[in-house]
Short mmCIF file of C-alpha atoms in Angstrom, two decimals:
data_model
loop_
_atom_site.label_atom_id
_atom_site.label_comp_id
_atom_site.label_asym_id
_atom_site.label_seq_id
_atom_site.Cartn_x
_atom_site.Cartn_y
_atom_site.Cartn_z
CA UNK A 1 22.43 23.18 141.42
CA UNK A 2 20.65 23.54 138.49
CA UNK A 3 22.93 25.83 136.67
CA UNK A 4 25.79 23.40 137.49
CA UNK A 5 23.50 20.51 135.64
CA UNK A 6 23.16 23.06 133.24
CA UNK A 7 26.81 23.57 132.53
CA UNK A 8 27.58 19.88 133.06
CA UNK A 9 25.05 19.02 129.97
CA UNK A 10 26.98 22.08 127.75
CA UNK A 11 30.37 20.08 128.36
CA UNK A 12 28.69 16.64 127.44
CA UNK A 13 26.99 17.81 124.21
CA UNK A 14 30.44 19.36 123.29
CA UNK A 15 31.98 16.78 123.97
CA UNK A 16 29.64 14.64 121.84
CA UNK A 17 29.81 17.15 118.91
CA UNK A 18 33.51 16.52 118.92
CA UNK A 19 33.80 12.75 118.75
CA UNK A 20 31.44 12.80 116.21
CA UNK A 21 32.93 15.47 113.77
CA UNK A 22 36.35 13.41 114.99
CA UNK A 23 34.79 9.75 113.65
CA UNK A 24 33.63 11.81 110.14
CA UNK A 25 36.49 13.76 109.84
CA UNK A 26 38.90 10.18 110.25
CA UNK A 27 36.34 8.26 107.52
CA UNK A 28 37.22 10.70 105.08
CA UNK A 29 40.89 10.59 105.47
CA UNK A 30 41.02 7.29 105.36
CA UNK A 31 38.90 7.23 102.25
CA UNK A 32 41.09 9.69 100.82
CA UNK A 33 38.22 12.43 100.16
CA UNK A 34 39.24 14.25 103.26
CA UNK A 35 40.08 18.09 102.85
CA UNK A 36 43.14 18.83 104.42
CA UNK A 37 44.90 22.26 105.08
CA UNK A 38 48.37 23.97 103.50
CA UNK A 39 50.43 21.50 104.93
CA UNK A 40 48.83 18.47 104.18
CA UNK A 41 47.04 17.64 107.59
CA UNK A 42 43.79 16.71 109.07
CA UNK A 43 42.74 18.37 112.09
CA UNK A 44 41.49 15.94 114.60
CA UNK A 45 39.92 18.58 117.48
CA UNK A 46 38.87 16.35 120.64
CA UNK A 47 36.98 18.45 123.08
CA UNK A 48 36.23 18.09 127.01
CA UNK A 49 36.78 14.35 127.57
CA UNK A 50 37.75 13.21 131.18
CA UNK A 51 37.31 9.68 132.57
CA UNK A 52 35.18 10.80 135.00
CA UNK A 53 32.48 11.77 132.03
CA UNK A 54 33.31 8.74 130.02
CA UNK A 55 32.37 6.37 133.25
CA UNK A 56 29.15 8.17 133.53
CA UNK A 57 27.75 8.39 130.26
CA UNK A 58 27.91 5.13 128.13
CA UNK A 59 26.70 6.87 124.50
CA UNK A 60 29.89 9.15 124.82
CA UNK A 61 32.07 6.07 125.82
CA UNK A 62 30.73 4.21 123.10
CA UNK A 63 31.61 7.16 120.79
CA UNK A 64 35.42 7.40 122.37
CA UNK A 65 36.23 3.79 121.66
CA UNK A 66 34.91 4.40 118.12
CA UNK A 67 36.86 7.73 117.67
CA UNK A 68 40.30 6.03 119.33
CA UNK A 69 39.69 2.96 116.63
CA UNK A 70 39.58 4.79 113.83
CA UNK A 71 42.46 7.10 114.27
CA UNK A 72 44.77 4.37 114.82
CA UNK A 73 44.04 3.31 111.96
CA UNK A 74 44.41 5.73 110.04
CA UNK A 75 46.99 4.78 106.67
CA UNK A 76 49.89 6.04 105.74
CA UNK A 77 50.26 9.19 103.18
CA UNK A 78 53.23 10.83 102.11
CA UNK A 79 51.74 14.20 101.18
CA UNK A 80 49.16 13.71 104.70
CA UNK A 81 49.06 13.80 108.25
CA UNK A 82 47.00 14.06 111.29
CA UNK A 83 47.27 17.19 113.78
CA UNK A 84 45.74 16.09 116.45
CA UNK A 85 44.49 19.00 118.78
CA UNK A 86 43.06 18.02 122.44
CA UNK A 87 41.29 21.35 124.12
CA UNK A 88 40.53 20.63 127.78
CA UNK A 89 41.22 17.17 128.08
CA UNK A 90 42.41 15.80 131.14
CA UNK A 91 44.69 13.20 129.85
CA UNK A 92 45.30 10.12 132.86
CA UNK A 93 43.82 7.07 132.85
CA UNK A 94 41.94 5.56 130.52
CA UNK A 95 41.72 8.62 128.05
CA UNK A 96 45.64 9.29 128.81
CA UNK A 97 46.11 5.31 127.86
CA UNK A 98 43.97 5.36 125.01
CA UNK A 99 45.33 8.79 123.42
CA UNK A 100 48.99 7.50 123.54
CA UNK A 101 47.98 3.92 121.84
CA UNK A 102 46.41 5.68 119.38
CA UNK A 103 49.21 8.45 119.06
CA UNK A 104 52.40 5.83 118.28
CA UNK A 105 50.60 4.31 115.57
CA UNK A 106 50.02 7.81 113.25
CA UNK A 107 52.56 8.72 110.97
CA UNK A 108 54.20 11.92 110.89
CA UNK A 109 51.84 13.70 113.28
CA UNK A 110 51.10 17.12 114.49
CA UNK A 111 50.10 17.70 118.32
CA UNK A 112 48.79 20.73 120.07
CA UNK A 113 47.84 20.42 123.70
CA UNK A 114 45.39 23.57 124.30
CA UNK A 115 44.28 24.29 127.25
CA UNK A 116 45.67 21.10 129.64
CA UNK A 117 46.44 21.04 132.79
CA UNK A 118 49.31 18.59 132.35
CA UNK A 119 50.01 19.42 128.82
CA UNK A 120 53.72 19.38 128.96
CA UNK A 121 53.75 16.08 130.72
CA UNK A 122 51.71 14.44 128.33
CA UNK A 123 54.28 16.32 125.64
CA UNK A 124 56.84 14.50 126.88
CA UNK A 125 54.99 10.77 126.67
CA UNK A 126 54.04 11.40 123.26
CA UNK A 127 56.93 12.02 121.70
CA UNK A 128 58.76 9.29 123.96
CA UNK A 129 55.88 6.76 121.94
CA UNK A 130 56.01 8.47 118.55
CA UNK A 131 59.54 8.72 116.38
CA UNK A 132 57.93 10.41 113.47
CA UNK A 133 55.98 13.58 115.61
CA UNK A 134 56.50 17.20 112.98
CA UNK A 135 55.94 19.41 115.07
CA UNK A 136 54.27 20.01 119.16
CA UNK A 137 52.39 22.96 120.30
CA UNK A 138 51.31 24.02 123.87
CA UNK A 139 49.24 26.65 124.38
CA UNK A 140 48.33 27.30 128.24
CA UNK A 141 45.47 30.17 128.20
CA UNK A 142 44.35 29.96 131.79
CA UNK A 143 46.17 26.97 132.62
CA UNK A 144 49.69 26.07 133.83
CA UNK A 145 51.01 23.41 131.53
CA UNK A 146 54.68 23.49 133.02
CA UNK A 147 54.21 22.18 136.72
CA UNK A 148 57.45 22.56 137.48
CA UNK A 149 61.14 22.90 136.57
CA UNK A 150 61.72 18.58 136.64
CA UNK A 151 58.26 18.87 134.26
CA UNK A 152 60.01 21.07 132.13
CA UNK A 153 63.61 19.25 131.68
CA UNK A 154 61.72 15.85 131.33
CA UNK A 155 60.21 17.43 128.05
CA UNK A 156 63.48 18.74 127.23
CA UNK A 157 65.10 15.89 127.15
CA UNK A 158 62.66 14.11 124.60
CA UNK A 159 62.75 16.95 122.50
CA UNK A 160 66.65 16.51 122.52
CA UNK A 161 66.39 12.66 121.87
CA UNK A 162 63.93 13.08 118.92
CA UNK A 163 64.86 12.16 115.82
CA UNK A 164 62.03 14.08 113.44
CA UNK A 165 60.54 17.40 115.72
CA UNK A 166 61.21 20.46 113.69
CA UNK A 167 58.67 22.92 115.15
CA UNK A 168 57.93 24.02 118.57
CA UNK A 169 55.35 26.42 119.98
CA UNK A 170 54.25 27.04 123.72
CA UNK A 171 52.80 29.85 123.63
CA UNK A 172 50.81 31.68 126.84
CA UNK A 173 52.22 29.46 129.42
CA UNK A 174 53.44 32.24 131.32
CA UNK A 175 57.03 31.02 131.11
CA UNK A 176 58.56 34.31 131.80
CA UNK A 177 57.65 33.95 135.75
CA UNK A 178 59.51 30.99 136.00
CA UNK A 179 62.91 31.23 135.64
CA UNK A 180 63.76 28.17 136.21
CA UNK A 181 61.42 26.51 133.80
CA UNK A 182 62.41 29.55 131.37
CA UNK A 183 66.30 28.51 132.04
CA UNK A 184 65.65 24.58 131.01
CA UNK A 185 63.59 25.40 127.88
CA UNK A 186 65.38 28.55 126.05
CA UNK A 187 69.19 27.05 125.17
CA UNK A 188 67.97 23.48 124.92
CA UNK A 189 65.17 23.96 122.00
CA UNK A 190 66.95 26.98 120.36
CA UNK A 191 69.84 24.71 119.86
CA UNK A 192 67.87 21.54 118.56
CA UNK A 193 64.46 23.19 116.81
CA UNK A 194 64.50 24.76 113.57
CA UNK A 195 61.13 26.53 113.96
CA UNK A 196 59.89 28.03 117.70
CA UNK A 197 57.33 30.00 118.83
CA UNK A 198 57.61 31.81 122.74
CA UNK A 199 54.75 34.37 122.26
CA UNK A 200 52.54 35.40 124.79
CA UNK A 201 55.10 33.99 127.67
CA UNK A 202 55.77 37.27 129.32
CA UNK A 203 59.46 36.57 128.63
CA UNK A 204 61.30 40.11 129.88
CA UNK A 205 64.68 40.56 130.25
CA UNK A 206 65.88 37.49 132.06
CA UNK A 207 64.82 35.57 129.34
CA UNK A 208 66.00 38.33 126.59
CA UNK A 209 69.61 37.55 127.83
CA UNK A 210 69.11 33.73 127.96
CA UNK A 211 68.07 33.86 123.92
CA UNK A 212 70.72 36.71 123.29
CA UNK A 213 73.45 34.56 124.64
CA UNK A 214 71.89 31.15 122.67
CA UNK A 215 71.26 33.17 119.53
CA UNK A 216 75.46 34.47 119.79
CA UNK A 217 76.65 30.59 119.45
CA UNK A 218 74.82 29.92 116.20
CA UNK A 219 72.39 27.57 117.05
CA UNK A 220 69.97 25.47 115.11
CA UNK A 221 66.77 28.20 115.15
CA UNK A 222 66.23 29.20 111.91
CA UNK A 223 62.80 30.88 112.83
CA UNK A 224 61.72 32.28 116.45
CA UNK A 225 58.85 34.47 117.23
CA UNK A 226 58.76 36.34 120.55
CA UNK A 227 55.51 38.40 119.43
CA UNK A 228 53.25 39.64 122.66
CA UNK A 229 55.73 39.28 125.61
CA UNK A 230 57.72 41.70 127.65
CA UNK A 231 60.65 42.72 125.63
CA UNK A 232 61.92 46.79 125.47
CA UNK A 233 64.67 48.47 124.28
CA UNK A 234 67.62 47.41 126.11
CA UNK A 235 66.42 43.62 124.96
CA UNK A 236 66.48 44.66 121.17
CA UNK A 237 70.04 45.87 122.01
CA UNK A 238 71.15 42.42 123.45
CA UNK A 239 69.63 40.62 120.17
CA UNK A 240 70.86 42.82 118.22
CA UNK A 241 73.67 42.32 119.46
CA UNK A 242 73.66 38.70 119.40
CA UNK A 243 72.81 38.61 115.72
CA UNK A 244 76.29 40.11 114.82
CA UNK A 245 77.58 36.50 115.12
CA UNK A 246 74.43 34.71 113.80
CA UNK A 247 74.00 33.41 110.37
CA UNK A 248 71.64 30.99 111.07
CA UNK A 249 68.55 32.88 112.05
CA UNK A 250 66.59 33.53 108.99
CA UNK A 251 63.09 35.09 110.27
CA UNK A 252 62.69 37.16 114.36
CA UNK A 253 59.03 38.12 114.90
CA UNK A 254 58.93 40.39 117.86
CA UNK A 255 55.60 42.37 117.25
CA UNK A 256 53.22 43.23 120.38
CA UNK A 257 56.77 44.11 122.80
CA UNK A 258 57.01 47.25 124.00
CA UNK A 259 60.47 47.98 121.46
CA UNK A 260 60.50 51.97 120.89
CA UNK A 261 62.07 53.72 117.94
CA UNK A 262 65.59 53.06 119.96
CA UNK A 263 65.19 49.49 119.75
CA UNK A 264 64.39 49.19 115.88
CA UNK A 265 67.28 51.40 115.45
CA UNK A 266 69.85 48.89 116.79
CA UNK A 267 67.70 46.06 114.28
CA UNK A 268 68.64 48.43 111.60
CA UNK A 269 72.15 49.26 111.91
CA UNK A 270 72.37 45.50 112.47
CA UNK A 271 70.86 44.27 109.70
CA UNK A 272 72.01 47.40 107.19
CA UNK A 273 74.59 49.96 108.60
CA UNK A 274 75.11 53.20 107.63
CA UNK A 275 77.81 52.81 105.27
CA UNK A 276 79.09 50.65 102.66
CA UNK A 277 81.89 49.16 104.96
CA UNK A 278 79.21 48.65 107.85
CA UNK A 279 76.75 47.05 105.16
CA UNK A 280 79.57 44.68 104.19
CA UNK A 281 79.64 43.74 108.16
CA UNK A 282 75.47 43.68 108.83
CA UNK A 283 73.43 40.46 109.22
CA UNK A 284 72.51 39.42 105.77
CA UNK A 285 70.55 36.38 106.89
CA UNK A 286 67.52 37.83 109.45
CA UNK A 287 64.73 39.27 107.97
CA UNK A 288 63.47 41.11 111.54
CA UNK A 289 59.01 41.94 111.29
CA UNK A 290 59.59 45.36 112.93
CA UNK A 291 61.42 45.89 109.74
CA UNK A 292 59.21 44.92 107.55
CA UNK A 293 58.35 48.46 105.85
CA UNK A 294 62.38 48.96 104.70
CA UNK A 295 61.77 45.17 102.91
CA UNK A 296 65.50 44.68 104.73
CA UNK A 297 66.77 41.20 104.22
CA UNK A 298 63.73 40.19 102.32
CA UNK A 299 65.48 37.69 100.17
CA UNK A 300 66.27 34.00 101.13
CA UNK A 301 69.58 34.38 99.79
CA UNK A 302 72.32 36.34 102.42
CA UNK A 303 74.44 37.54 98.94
CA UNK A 304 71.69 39.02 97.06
CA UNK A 305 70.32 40.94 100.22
CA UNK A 306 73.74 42.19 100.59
CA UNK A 307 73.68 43.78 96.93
CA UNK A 308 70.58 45.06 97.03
CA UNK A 309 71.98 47.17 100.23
CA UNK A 310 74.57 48.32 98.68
CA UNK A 311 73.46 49.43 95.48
CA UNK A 312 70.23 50.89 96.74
CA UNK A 313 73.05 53.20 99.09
CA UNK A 314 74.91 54.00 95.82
CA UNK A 315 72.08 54.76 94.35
CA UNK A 316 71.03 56.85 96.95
CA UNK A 317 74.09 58.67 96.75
CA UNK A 318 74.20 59.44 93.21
CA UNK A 319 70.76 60.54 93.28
CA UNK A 320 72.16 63.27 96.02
CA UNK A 321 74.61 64.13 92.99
CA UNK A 322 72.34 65.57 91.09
CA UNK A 323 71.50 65.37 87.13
CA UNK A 324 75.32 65.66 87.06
CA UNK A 325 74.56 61.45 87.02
CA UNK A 326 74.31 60.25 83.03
CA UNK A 327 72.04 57.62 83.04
CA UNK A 328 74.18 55.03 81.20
CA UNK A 329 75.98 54.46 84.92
CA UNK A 330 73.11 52.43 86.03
CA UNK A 331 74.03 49.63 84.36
CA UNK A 332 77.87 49.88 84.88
CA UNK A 333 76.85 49.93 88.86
CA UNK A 334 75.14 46.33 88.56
CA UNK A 335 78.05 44.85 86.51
CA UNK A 336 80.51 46.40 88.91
CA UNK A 337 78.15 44.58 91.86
CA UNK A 338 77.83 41.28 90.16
CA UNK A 339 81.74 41.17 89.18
CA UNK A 340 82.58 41.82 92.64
CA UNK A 341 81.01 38.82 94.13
CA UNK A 342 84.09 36.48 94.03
CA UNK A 343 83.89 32.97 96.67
CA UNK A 344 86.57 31.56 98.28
CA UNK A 345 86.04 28.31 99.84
CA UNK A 346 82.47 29.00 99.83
CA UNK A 347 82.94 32.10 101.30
CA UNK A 348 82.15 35.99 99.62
CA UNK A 349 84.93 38.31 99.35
CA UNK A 350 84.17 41.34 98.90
CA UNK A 351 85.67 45.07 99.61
CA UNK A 352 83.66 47.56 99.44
CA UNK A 353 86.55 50.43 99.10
CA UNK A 354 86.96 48.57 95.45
CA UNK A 355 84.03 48.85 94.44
CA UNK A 356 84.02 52.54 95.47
CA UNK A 357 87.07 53.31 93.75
CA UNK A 358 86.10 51.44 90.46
CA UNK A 359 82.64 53.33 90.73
CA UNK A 360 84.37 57.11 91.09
CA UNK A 361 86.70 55.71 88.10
CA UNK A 362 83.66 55.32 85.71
CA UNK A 363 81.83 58.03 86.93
CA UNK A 364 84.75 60.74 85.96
CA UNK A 365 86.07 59.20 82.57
CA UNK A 366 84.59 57.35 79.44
CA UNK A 367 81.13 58.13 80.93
CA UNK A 368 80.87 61.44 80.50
CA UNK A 369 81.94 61.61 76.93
CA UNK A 370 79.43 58.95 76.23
CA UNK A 371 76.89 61.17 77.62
CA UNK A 372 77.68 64.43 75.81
CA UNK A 373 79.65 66.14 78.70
CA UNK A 374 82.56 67.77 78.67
CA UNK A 375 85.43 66.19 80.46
CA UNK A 376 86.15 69.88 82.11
CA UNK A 377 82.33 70.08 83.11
CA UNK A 378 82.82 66.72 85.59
CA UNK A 379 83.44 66.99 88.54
CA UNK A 380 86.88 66.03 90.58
CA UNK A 381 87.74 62.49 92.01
CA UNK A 382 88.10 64.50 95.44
CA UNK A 383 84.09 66.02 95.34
CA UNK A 384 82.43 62.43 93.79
CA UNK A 385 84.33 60.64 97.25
CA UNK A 386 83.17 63.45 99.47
CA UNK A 387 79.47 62.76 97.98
CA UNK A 388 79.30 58.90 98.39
CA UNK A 389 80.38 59.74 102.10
CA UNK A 390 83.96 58.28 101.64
CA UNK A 391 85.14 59.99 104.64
CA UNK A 392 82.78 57.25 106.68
CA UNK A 393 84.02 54.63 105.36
CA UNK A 394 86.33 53.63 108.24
CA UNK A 395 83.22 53.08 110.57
#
């Protein structure tokens, strides 16, 4: 009995610290002197509150409706926002009442639900009340926030219907042992949400196909992280696969899976090839974080991460030449790249047997002369093409 009084006081003085940090923190933003993080926000981190504690201790209720005044009204700053974080709060009732008031009246806010029982449900209302919500995170450690497959298409469907939510992360909610939750989340926020975060879900290969196949059409992600689930080798194939069609995705984090040497080496024929007509064909757009060593696709920019593939594999080759090489072709190469990036209706043209041809053409005439060599010391059309691996170009 007494160790249950014991833990019961621990909640309440937690709960305490945190509406009173809350109150100071909300002062200062509204003041203007407030410190906020990289992106601009406040972090507003309400800890433990239930109605059944608020009924039974008047200090800490008096301290709520102090803490639920002030942050709504909180003003409105273009280069601020609140990100509001609730750990362990049951949210019905008066608190659930009280939260959601508050919530509508913030502008451009930032919600994580840590820890909640009914996290996803209280998801939903939240961005049903608020038009101008940045991003939502749900992070279930030890806790179920999706209830059930209806909990999980009601929160769908606001996330389809809002107008501003660009980021996404439930994370360790165990989604990968429900399928059916798994199956209502995956094509609906990969094809509305720029930025989403699945790690820690436990999402195998049931939900590897359900992202391969979302990932094929093009959708809206532009950033996904599947870090610390499930994944192995025959998933990286099917995203890999996937990605052959994608030009959307611009960053895949899948550190933590259990992806062997196998599976990075479908990422990196996908994302480079092994020749200069496969290169032409990779995904220029992903930058994958298993890759992060070979700096592939490193650059915003799809056309530039194309050259810098394909000169660093001419330059590979002609270091395989030999000193036979003069120097002074270094700088015909880049011309020869840059020239050869020619748009039609937005789109690069490019064939990388020209630029092959044009390169064996310098290296074998005016070059050599310039460089001191004898025109009967250079070697034949015939040997250069055997050296830059010619014979592969087909693929």
């Amino acid at each position: 009995m007494d160790q249950n009084n014991n833990i019961a006081e621990q909640v309440l003085g937690m709960a305490r610290a945190s509406l009173a940090d809350c109150i100071l923190r909300l002062a200062r933003y509204k003041l203007g002197h407030a410190v906020v993080g990289d992106h601009g926000e406040m972090v507003i981190h309400i800890f433990g509150i239930m109605n059944g504690l608020l009924h039974r201790d008047h200090a800490l209720m008096r301290q709520w409706t102090d803490m639920i005044f002030a942050l709504s009204s909180t003003p409105v700053r273009d280069k601020g926002c609140i990100n509001l974080c609730l750990e362990r709060v049951v949210e019905d009732g008066i608190v659930r009442d009280n939260l959601l008031d508050a919530f509508k009246t913030l502008h451009r806010p930032r919600l994580l639900l840590k820890t909640t029982m009914h996290g996803a449900k209280f998801a939903t209302k939240a961005l049903k009340a608020n038009s101008s919500v940045q991003s939502l995170g749900i992070d279930g450690t030890n806790t179920t926030p999706f209830k059930s497959e209806k909990t999980a298409t009601a929160l769908v469907a606001a996330v389809i219907k809002h107008p501003s939510l660009d980021i996404i992360a439930i994370e360790n909610c165990n989604l990968g042992r429900n399928k059916p939750v798994l199956s209502a989340i995956i094509p609906a926020v990969l094809s509305n949400i720029s930025y989403i975060k699945l790690d820690g879900n436990v999402i195998d290969s049931y939900g590897a196909t359900l992202i391969a196949n979302c990932l094929a059409q093009n959708p809206s992600v532009k950033n996904l992280s599947l870090s610390n689930n499930a994944l192995v080798d025959r998933d990286a194939y099917k995203l890999a696969a996937s990605l052959k069609t994608n030009t959307t995705l611009r960053n895949l984090a899948l550190e933590g899976n259990n992806i062997t040497h196998a599976g990075l080496k479908a990422f990196f024929f996908l994302v480079h090839g092994d020749g200069l007509n496969s290169i032409n064909d990779a995904n220029h757009h992903c930058f994958i974080d298993l890759l992060a060593d070979s700096e592939v696709n490193a650059f915003n920019d799809p056309i530039l991460n194309r050259r810098v593939k394909i000169f660093s594999t001419i330059m590979y080759d002609v270091g395989c030449l030999g000193d036979a090489v003069p120097f002074e072709l270094v700088p015909r190469l880049l011309i020869i790249l840059q020239g050869r990036e020619i748009t039609e209706d937005g789109e690069p043209v490019f064939n990388p047997l020209n630029l092959v041809f044009q390169y064996v053409r310098e290296f074998n005439t005016t070059l050599f002369n310039q460089s001191g060599m004898d025109r009967d010391e250079s070697r034949s059309v015939d040997d250069i093409s055997t050296g830059l691996g010619c014979a592969q170009l087909a693929d």
